[in-house]
Structures are given as structure tokens and as C-alpha cells.
Amino acid sequence: SGIGGLTVASLLCQSRPGHRVLVLEQSEQLGGGTQTLADDSDKYEFGVGVHYVGEMQPDSMARHMLNALTPKEQPVEWNRMDDIFDSVFFMNANNN
């Protein structure tokens, strides 16, 4: 039950008042690729899921879709990211 399964469960709950939805999970934790993994010592953690989401302007399709998944009384608050948030540099064989 990764993000897709949890999304469908949320939409089903909202669209069918009075019905119940059962989400089954093989792992110890819900979320699939959205969970945090740790090494055997629990000294190091790695979040394998989404770290940031772009294109969330008020009228964007993604914003409308994600807003539909959250309760209206507890909406998600979105923060604007800097225009240049990540930079990736590729080096050739000569390290240039």
C-alpha cells in the first residue's frame, strides 16, 4: 500500500460515506516508497519518498488533485520554493 493505494483508499472513503475501506500492507509500515528506512543500528535514516513537490500553484492540476485528498478542515499548507532549488552538475571523464 504505497502512495497510490493510500490515495485510492482516501478517495473511496470520501466518495462513499458510510462505507469502510480496508487497506492491507505486507510491511510493518504503510506508505511503500514514502516511508523512512534505517540501517540495523538505527543510527542512519534515509527517507526514500518524495522530498519536495513542484508546480503547486493555486490553480495547478496537481494542487487540485492533492487538495482533493485532504480534509477541507485540515488543508495542506504549501510553501513556495526558491526559483533555483536544486542544481545538478555532470562531470566528463576529465572531471571538467
Tab-separated table of C-alpha atoms in Angstrom:
chain	number	residue	atom	x	y	z
A	1	SER	CA	0.000	0.000	0.000
A	2	GLY	CA	2.142	2.774	-1.320
A	3	ILE	CA	1.072	6.276	-2.154
A	4	GLY	CA	-1.195	5.045	-4.978
A	5	GLY	CA	-3.086	2.584	-2.785
A	6	LEU	CA	-3.454	5.101	0.026
A	7	THR	CA	-4.693	7.711	-2.480
A	8	VAL	CA	-7.385	5.376	-3.791
A	9	ALA	CA	-8.394	4.458	-0.230
A	10	SER	CA	-8.753	8.151	0.643
A	11	LEU	CA	-10.830	8.877	-2.453
A	12	LEU	CA	-13.065	5.864	-1.816
A	13	CYS	CA	-13.669	6.955	1.786
A	14	GLN	CA	-14.614	10.446	0.659
A	15	SER	CA	-16.855	9.320	-2.200
A	16	ARG	CA	-18.755	6.603	-0.308
A	17	PRO	CA	-19.936	7.986	3.056
A	18	GLY	CA	-20.927	5.199	5.400
A	19	HIS	CA	-18.740	2.612	3.675
A	20	ARG	CA	-15.483	1.325	5.093
A	21	VAL	CA	-12.225	0.800	3.205
A	22	LEU	CA	-9.651	-1.816	4.182
A	23	VAL	CA	-6.005	-1.129	3.311
A	24	LEU	CA	-3.742	-4.178	3.510
A	25	GLU	CA	0.013	-3.860	3.967
A	26	GLN	CA	2.650	-6.585	3.849
A	27	SER	CA	5.300	-4.450	5.562
A	28	GLU	CA	5.330	-3.194	9.153
A	29	GLN	CA	4.614	0.357	7.971
A	30	LEU	CA	2.182	1.887	5.470
A	31	GLY	CA	3.396	4.016	2.624
A	32	GLY	CA	5.614	1.952	0.336
A	33	GLY	CA	8.163	4.358	-1.114
A	34	THR	CA	7.083	7.143	1.227
A	35	GLN	CA	8.488	5.572	4.378
A	36	THR	CA	11.820	6.109	6.103
A	37	LEU	CA	14.357	3.293	6.158
A	38	ALA	CA	17.056	2.836	8.797
A	39	ASP	CA	20.187	0.710	8.994
A	40	ASP	CA	20.398	-2.164	11.504
A	41	SER	CA	21.841	0.117	14.182
A	42	ASP	CA	19.107	2.769	13.686
A	43	LYS	CA	21.986	5.252	13.563
A	44	TYR	CA	21.277	6.333	9.973
A	45	GLU	CA	17.904	7.024	8.385
A	46	PHE	CA	17.029	7.600	4.754
A	47	GLY	CA	13.718	8.997	3.535
A	48	VAL	CA	13.006	7.142	0.292
A	49	GLY	CA	9.928	9.119	-0.685
A	50	VAL	CA	9.167	12.498	-2.137
A	51	HIS	CA	11.333	15.269	-0.691
A	52	TYR	CA	9.649	18.218	-2.349
A	53	VAL	CA	6.839	18.836	-4.816
A	54	GLY	CA	6.929	21.473	-7.532
A	55	GLU	CA	4.217	23.014	-9.707
A	56	MET	CA	1.818	23.557	-6.794
A	57	GLN	CA	0.482	26.981	-7.805
A	58	PRO	CA	-3.104	27.578	-6.597
A	59	ASP	CA	-4.668	26.753	-9.997
A	60	SER	CA	-2.430	23.831	-10.990
A	61	MET	CA	-3.855	20.364	-11.685
A	62	ALA	CA	-1.517	18.758	-9.129
A	63	ARG	CA	-2.662	21.170	-6.411
A	64	HIS	CA	-6.337	20.441	-7.135
A	65	MET	CA	-5.678	16.688	-7.036
A	66	LEU	CA	-3.761	16.779	-3.749
A	67	ASN	CA	-6.272	19.155	-2.162
A	68	ALA	CA	-9.000	16.626	-3.014
A	69	LEU	CA	-7.192	14.023	-0.884
A	70	THR	CA	-7.063	16.095	2.288
A	71	PRO	CA	-9.899	17.050	4.629
A	72	LYS	CA	-11.224	20.551	3.958
A	73	GLU	CA	-10.966	21.349	7.680
A	74	GLN	CA	-7.234	20.418	7.661
A	75	PRO	CA	-5.866	21.588	4.298
A	76	VAL	CA	-2.224	21.103	3.368
A	77	GLU	CA	-0.251	24.331	3.604
A	78	TRP	CA	2.121	24.756	0.677
A	79	ASN	CA	5.313	26.829	0.890
A	80	ARG	CA	6.894	28.412	-2.154
A	81	MET	CA	10.337	27.082	-3.063
A	82	ASP	CA	13.162	29.245	-4.343
A	83	ASP	CA	13.271	29.522	-8.136
A	84	ILE	CA	16.537	27.543	-8.193
A	85	PHE	CA	16.142	24.849	-5.570
A	86	ASP	CA	18.402	22.048	-6.784
A	87	SER	CA	21.439	22.129	-9.019
A	88	VAL	CA	22.911	19.069	-10.693
A	89	PHE	CA	26.374	19.117	-12.258
A	90	PHE	CA	27.684	16.386	-14.537
A	91	MET	CA	31.410	15.928	-14.998
A	92	ASN	CA	33.040	14.359	-18.018
A	93	ALA	CA	35.870	11.815	-17.907
A	94	ASN	CA	38.396	14.653	-17.371
A	95	ASN	CA	36.467	15.943	-14.308
A	96	ASN	CA	35.520	19.145	-16.151
